[in-house]
CSV table of C-alpha atoms and ligand atoms in Angstrom, one decimal:
chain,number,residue,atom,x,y,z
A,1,UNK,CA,-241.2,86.4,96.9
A,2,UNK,CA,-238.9,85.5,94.1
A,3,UNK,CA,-241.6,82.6,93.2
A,4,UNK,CA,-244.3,85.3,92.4
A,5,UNK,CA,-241.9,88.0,90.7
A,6,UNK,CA,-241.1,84.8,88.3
A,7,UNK,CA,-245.0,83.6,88.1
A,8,UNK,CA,-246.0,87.4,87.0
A,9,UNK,CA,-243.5,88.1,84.3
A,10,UNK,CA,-244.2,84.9,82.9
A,11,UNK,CA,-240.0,84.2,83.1
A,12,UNK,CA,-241.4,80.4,84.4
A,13,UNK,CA,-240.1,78.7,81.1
A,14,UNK,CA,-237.0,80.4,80.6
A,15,UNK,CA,-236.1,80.5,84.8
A,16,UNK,CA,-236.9,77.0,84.9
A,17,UNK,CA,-234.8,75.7,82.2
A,18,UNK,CA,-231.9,77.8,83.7
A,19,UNK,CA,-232.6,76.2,87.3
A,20,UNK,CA,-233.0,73.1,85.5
A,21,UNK,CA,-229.9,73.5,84.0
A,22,UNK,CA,-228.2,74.4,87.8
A,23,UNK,CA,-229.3,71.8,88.9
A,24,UNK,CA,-227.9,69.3,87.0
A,25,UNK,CA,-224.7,71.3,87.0
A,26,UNK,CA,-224.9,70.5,90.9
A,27,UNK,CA,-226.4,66.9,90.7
A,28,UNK,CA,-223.8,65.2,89.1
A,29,UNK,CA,-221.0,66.4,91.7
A,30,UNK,CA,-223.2,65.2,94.1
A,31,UNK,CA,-223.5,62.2,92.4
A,32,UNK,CA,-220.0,61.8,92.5
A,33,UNK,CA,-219.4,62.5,96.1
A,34,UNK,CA,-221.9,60.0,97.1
A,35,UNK,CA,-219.6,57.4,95.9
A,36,UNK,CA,-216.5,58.6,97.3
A,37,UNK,CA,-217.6,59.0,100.5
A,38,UNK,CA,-218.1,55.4,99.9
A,39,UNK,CA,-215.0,54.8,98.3
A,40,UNK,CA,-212.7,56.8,100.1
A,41,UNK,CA,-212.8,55.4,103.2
A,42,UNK,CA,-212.2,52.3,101.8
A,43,UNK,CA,-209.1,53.3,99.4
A,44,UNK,CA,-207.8,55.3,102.5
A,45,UNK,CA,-207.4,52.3,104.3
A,46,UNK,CA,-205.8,49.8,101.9
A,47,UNK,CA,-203.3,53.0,101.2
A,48,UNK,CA,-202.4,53.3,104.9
A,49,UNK,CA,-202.2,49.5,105.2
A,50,UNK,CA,-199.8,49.4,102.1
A,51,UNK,CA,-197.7,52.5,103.5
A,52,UNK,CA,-197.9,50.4,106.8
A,53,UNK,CA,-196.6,47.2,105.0
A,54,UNK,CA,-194.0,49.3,102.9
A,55,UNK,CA,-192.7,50.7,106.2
A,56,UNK,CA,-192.5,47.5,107.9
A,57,UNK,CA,-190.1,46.0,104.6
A,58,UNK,CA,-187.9,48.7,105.2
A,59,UNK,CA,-187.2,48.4,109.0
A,60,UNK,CA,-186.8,44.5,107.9
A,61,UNK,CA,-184.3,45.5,105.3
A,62,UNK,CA,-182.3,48.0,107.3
A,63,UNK,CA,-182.1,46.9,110.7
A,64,UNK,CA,-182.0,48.7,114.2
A,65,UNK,CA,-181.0,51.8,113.1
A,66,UNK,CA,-184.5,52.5,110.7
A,67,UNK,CA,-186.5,52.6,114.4
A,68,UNK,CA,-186.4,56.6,114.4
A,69,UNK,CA,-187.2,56.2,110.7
A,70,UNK,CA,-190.5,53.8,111.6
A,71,UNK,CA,-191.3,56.6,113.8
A,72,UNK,CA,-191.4,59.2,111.5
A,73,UNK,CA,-193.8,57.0,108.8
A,74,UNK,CA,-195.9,56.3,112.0
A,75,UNK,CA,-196.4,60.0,112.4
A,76,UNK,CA,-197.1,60.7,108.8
A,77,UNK,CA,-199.7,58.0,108.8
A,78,UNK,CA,-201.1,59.3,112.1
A,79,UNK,CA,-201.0,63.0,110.9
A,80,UNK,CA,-202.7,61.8,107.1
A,81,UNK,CA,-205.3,59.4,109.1
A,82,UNK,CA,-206.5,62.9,110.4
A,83,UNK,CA,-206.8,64.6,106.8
A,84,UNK,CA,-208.6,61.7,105.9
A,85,UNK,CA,-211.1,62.1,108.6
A,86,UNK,CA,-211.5,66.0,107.6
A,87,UNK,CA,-212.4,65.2,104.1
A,88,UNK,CA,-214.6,62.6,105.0
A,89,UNK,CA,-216.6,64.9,107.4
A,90,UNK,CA,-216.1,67.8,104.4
A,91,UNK,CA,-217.7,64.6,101.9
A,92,UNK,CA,-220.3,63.8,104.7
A,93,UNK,CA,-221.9,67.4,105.1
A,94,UNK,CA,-222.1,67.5,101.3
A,95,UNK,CA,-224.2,64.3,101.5
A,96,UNK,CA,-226.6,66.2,103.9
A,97,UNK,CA,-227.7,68.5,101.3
A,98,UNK,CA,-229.3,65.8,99.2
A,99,UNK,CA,-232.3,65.6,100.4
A,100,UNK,CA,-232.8,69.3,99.3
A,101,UNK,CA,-231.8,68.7,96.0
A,102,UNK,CA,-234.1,65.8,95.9
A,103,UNK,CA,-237.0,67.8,96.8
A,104,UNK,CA,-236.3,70.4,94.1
A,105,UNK,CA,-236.4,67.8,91.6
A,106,UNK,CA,-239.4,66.4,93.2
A,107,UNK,CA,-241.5,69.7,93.3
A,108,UNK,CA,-239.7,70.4,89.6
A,109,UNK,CA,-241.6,67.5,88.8
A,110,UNK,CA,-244.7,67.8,90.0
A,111,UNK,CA,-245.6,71.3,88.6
A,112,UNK,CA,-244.4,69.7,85.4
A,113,UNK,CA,-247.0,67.4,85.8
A,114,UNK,CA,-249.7,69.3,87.0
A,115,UNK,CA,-250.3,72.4,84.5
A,116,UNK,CA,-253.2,74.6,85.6
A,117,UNK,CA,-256.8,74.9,83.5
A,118,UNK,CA,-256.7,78.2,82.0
A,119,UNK,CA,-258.0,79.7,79.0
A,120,UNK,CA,-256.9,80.1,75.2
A,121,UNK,CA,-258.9,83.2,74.3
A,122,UNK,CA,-256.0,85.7,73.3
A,123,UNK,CA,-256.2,88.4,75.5
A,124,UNK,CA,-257.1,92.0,73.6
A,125,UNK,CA,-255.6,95.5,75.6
A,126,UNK,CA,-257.2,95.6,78.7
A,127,UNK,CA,-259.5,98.8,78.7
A,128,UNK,CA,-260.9,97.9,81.8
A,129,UNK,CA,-260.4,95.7,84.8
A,130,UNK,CA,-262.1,94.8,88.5
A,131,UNK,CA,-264.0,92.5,90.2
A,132,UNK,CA,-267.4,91.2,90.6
A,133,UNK,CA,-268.8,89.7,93.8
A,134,UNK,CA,-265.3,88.5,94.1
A,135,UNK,CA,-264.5,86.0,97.3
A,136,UNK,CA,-261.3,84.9,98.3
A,137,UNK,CA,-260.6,82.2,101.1
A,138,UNK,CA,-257.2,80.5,102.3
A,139,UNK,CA,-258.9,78.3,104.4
A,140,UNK,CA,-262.2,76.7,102.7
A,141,UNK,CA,-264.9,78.6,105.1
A,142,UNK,CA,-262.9,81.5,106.4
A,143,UNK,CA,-262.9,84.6,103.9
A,144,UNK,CA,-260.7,86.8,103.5
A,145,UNK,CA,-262.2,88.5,101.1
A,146,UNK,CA,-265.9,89.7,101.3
A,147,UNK,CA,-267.8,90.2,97.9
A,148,UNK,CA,-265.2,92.8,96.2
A,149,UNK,CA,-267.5,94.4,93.2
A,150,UNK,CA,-265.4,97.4,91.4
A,151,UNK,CA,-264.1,98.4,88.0
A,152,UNK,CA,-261.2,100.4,87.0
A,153,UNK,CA,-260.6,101.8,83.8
A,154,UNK,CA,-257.4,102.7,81.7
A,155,UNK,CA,-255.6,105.8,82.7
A,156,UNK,CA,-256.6,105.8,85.9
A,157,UNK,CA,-254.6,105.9,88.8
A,158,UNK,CA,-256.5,103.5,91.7
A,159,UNK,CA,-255.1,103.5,95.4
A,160,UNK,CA,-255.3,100.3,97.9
A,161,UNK,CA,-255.6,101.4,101.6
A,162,UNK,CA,-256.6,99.8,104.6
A,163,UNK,CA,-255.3,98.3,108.0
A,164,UNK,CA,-252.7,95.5,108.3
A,165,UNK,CA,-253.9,92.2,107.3
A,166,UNK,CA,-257.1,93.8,105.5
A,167,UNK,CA,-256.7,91.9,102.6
A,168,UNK,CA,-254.8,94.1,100.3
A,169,UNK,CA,-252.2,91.8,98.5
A,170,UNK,CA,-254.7,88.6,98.6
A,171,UNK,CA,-256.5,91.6,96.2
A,172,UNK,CA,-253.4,92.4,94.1
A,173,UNK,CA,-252.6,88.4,93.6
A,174,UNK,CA,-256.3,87.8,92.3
A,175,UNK,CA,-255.6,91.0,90.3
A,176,UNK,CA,-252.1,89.2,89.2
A,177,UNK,CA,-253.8,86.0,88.9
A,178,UNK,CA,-251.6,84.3,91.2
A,179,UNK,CA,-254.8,83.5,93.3
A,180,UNK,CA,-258.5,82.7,91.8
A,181,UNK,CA,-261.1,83.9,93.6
A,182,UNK,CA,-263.2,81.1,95.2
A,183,UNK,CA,-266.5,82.7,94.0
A,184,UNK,CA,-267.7,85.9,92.1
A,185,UNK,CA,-264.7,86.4,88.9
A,186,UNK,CA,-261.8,89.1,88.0
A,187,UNK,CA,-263.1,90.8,85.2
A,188,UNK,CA,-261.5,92.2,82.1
A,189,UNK,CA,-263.5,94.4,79.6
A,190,UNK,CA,-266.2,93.1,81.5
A,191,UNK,CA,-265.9,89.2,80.6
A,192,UNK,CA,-264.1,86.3,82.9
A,193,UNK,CA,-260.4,86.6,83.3
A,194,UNK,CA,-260.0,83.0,83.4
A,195,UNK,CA,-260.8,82.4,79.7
A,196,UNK,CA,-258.0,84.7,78.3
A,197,UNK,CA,-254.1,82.8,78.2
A,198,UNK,CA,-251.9,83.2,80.8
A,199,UNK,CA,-249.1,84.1,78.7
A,200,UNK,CA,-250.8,87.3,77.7
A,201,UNK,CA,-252.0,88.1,81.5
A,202,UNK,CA,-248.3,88.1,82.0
A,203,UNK,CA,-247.3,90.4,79.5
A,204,UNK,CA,-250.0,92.9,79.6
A,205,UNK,CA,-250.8,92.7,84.1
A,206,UNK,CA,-246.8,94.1,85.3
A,207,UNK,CA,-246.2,94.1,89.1
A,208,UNK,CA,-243.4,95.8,91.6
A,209,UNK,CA,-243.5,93.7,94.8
A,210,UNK,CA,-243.1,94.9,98.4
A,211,UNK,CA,-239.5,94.0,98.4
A,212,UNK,CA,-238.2,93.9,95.6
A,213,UNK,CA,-235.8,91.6,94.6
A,214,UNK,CA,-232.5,91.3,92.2
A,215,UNK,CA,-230.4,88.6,90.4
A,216,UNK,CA,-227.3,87.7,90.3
A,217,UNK,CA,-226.6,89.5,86.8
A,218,UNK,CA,-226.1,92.5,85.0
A,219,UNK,CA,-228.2,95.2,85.0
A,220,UNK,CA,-229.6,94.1,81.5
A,221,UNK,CA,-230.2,90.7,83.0
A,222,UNK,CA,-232.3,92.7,86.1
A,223,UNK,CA,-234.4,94.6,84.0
A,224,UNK,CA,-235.3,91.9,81.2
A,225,UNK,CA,-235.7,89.1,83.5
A,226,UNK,CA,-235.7,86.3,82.0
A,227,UNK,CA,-237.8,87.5,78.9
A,228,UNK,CA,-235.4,87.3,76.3
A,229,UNK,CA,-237.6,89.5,73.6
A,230,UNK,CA,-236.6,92.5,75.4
A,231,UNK,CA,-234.0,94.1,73.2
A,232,UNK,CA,-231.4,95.9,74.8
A,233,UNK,CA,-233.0,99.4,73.6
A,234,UNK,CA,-236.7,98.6,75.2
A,235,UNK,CA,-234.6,97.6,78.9
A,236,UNK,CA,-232.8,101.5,78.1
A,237,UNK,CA,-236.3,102.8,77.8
A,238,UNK,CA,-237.7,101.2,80.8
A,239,UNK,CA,-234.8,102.2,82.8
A,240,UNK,CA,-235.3,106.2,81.9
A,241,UNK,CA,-239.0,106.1,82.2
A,242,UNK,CA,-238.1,104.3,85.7
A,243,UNK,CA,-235.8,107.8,86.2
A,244,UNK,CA,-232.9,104.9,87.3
A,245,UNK,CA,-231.3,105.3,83.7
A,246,UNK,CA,-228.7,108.3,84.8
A,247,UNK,CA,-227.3,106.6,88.4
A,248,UNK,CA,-226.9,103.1,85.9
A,249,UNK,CA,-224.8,105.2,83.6
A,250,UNK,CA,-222.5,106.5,86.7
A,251,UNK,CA,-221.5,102.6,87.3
A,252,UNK,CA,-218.4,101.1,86.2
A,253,UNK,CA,-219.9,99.1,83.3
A,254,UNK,CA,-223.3,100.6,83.0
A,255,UNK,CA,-225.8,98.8,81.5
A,256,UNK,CA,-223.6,95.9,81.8
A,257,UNK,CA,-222.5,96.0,85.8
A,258,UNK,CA,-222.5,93.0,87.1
A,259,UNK,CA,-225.4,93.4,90.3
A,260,UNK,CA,-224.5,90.6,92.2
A,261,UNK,CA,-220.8,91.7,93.2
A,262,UNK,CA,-222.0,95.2,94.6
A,263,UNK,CA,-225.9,94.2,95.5
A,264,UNK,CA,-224.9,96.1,99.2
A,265,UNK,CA,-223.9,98.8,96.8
A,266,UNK,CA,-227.6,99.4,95.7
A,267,UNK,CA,-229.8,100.9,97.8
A,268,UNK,CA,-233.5,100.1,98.3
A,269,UNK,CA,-234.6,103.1,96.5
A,270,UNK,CA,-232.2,102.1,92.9
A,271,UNK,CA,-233.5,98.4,94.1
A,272,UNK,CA,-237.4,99.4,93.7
A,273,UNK,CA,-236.8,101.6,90.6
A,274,UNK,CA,-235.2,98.7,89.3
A,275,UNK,CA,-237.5,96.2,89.7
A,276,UNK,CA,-240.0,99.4,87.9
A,277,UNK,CA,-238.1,99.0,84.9
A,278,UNK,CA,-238.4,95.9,85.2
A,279,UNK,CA,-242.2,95.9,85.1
A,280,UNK,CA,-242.1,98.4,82.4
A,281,UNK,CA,-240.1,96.6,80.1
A,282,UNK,CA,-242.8,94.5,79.0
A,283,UNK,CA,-244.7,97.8,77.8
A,284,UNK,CA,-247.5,96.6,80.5
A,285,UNK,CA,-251.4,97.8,80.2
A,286,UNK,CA,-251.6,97.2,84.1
A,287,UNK,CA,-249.0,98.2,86.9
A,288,UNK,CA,-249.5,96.9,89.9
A,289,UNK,CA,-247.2,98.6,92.6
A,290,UNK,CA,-247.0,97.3,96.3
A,291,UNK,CA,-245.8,100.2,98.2
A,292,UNK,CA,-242.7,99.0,100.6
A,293,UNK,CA,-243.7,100.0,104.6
A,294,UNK,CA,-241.2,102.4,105.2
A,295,UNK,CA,-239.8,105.2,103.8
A,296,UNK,CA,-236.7,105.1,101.1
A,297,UNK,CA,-234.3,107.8,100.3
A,298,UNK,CA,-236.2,110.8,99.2
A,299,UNK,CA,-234.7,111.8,96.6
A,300,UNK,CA,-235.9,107.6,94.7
A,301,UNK,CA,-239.5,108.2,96.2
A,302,UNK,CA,-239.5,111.7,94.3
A,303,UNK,CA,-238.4,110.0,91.4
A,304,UNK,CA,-240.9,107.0,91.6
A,305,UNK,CA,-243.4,109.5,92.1
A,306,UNK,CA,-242.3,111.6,88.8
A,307,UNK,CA,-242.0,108.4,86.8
A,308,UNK,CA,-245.5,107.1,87.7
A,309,UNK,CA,-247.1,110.3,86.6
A,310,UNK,CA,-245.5,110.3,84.0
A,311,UNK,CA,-246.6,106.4,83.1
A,312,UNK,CA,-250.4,106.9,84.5
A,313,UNK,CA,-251.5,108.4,80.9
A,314,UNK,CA,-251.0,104.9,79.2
A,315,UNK,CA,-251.6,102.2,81.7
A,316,UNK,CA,-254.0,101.7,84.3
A,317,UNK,CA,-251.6,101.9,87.5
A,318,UNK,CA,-252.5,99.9,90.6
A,319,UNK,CA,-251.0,101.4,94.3
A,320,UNK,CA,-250.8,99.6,97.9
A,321,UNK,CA,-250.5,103.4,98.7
A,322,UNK,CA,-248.4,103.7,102.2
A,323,UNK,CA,-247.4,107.2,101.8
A,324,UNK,CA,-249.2,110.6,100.8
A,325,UNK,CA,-247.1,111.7,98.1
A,326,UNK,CA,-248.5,108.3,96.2
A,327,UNK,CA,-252.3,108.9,97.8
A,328,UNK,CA,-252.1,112.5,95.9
A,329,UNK,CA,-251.3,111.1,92.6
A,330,UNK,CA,-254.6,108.8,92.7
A,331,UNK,CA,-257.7,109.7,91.0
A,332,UNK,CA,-259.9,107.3,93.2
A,333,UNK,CA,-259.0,105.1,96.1
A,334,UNK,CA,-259.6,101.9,97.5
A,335,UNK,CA,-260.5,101.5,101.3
A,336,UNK,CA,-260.4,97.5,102.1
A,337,UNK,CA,-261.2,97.0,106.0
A,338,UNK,CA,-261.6,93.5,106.9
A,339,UNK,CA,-261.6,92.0,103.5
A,340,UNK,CA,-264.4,94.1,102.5
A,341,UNK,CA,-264.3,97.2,100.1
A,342,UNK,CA,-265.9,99.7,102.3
A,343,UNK,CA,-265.8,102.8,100.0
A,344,UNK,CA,-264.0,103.9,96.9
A,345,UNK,CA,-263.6,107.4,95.6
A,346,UNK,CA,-261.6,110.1,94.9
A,347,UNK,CA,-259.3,111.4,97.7
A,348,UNK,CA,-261.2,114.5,98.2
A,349,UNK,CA,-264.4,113.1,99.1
A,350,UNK,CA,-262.9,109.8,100.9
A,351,UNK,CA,-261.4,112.8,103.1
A,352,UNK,CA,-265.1,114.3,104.3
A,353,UNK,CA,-266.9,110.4,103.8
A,354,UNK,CA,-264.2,107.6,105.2
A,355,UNK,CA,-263.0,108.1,108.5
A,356,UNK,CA,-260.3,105.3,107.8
A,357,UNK,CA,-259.1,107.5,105.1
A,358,UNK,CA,-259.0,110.4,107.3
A,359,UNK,CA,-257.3,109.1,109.9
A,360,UNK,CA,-254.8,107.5,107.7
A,361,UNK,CA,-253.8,111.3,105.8
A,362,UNK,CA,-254.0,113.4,109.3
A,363,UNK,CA,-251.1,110.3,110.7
A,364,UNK,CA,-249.1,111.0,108.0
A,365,UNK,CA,-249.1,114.6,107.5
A,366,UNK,CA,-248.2,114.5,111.8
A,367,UNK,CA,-245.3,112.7,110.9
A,368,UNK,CA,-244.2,113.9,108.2
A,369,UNK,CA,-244.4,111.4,105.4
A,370,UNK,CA,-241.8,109.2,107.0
A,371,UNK,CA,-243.4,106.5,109.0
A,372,UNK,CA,-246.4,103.9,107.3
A,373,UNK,CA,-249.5,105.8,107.8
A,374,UNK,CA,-251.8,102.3,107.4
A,375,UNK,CA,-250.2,100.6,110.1
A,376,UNK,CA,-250.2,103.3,112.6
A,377,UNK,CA,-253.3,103.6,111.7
A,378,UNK,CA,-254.2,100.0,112.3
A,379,UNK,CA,-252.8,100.1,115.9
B,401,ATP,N1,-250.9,82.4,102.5
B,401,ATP,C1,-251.8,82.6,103.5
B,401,ATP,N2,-252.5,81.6,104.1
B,401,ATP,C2,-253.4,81.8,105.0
B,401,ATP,N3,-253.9,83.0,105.3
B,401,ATP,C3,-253.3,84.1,104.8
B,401,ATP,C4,-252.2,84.0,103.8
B,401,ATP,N4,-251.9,85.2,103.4
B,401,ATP,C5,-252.6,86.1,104.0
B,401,ATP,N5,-253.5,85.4,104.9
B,401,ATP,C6,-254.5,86.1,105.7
B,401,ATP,O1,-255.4,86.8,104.9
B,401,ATP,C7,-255.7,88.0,105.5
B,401,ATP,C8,-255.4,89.1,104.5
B,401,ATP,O2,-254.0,89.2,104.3
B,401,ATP,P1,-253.3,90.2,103.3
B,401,ATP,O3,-251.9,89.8,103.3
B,401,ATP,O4,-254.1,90.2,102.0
B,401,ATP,O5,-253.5,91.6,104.1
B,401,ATP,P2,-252.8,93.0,103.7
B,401,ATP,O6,-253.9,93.9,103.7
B,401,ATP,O7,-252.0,92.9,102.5
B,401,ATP,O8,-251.9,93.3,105.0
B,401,ATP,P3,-250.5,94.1,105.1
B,401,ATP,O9,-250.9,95.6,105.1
B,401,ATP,O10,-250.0,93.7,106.4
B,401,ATP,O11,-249.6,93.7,104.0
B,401,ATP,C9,-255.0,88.1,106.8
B,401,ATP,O12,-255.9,87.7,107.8
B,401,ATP,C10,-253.9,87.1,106.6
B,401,ATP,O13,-253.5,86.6,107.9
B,402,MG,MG1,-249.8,93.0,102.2
């Protein structure tokens, strides 16, 4: 999860070099241990032979009356013989995390050395963006999506709905360019993605995942991510157009609170709005919003709501809509059932045309807005 939050704010150079540099804080220790758990043993034993020796010279030299002495350097070497064997096992458990470490640096490696194709056309404000005859399979043969066709324009506000396992975030990862589709293209302004640079997909396409998820940092750090061209007053921007900016100013340090000591302190609501100054930092022309399942404290989902209304007139928002509240703010909406786009419209007409949709709205208003209306629906 962290991977793709990393992948879509193009943070990849600057995370890696900071992993990079963790790693090699940790390597060398482990370096290190290697040998003394080769050593140690070893020096352990010459010491304890020595001691042995040592003791053995004085009970010469002094006679019978050093035999309660003998005893106690017996005990001491049989009370430090089991110390030894503790930091041994302490050395040995260290050793069993090397293969992990290995396998970072391996798959460090290999992406290293295997760059993707993309294009170098610089990528102009995207005006408009959607898919045509798009196809998407994780398994050569087996499609999960079916020929997506639609274009979205910016300003709009465009929902995602459909069952569990309909193919709604394999959509938003092709949208996010995580994922290429295996036939048909994503389109911006009507020409291939796949020409334009990455780089600028990543500064201009903005996501908030499912769940989403902090560093260890300070709030700053959270919200700029690893995209050190964010000045301190565009991350105070982001944070008030998220609506997070007044419960960051009640914390000890504000801007500057340290996340990781009091992460249980947050809840999921601050968490999401956030991770939606986050994605606003970047002054995005797309936000892409995964909706989480289930419900967060009302008072954050009335302020996501606010916020995105307020951010709908300049970017072309994206919603995995689970809830009403978001489906009201939409000004058409996607129904995806079984990897296929089976209508999309605005909510009013999806209401008399789609009985997905229908079923879907009467669920939730039953309950209430609190439970996931596209899973019950799905059941
Ligand atoms: N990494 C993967 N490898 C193989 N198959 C996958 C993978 N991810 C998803 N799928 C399959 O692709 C289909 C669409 O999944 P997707 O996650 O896009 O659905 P969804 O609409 O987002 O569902 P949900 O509402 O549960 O999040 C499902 O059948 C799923 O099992
Ligand atoms: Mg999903």
């Amino acid at each position: 999860m962290m991977a793709e939050e990393i992948q879509v704010f193009g943070a990849s150079p600057v995370y890696r070099r900071t992993v990079d540099e963790l790693n090699r804080q940790v390597f060398r220790p482990m370096m290190m241990t290697r040998f003394l758990i080769r050593a140690v043993p070893a020096l352990y034993q010459s010491l304890a032979f020595l001691l042995l020796i040592l003791a053995l010279a004085a009970v010469y030299l002094s006679g019978a009356r050093a035999i309660a002495e003998l005893g106690a350097v017996v005990l001491i070497l049989v009370r430090s013989l089991a110390f030894g064997q503790q930091i041994q096992h302490s050395l040995r458990r260290l050793d069993e995390l090397m293969p992990f470490m290995n396998r970072l640096r391996k798959a460090l490696d290999h992406y290293a050395a295997h760059p993707r194709q993309d294009g170098n056309a610089p990528l102009p404000r995207i005006e408009r963006l959607g898919m045509q005859d798009a196809h998407y399979a994780y398994v050569p043969g087996e499609d999960v999506l079916h020929g997506i066709s639609f274009e979205a324009r910016g300003g709009e506000a465009i929902g995602i709905v459909g069952p569990s396992g309909a193919g709604k975030s394999s959509l938003v990862q092709i949208l996010l360019r995580l994922r290429q589709p295996t036939s048909g293209a994503l389109e911006v302004n009507g020409a291939d993605a796949q020409g334009f640079r990455r780089e600028d997909w990543q500064r201009r396409v903005s996501y908030v995942p499912q769940s989403p998820q902090l560093i260890y940092g300070t709030v700053a750090d959270n919200i700029r991510f690893y995209r050190p061209e964010i000045d301190d007053e565009q991350v105070e921007r982001a944070a008030r157009l998220a609506h997070v900016h007044d419960e960051i100013m009640s914390w000890s340090e504000g801007y500057r609170t340290v996340i990781g000591q009091r992460v249980s302190a947050i809840s999921g609501g601050q968490r999401q709005r956030l991770c939606l100054a986050r994605a606003l930092a970047g002054a995005p022309d797309v936000l892409i919003l995964d909706e989480p399942t289930s419900a967060l404290d009302v008072r954050s989902e009335l302020a996501v709501q606010e916020s995105l209304e307020q951010i709908k007139q300049d970017v072309l928002l994206i919603l995995v809509a689970h809830r009403l509240s978001t489906l009201s703010i939409c000004d058409r909406v996607m129904v995806i059932v079984d990897g296929r786009l089976q209508a999309m419209d605005e909510p009013a007409a999806l209401l008399a045309s789609n009985d997905f949709y229908r079923d879907v709205t009467e669920i939730t208003q039953r309950q209430g807005m609190t439970q996931d209306p596209t899973h019950q629906a799905s059941r």
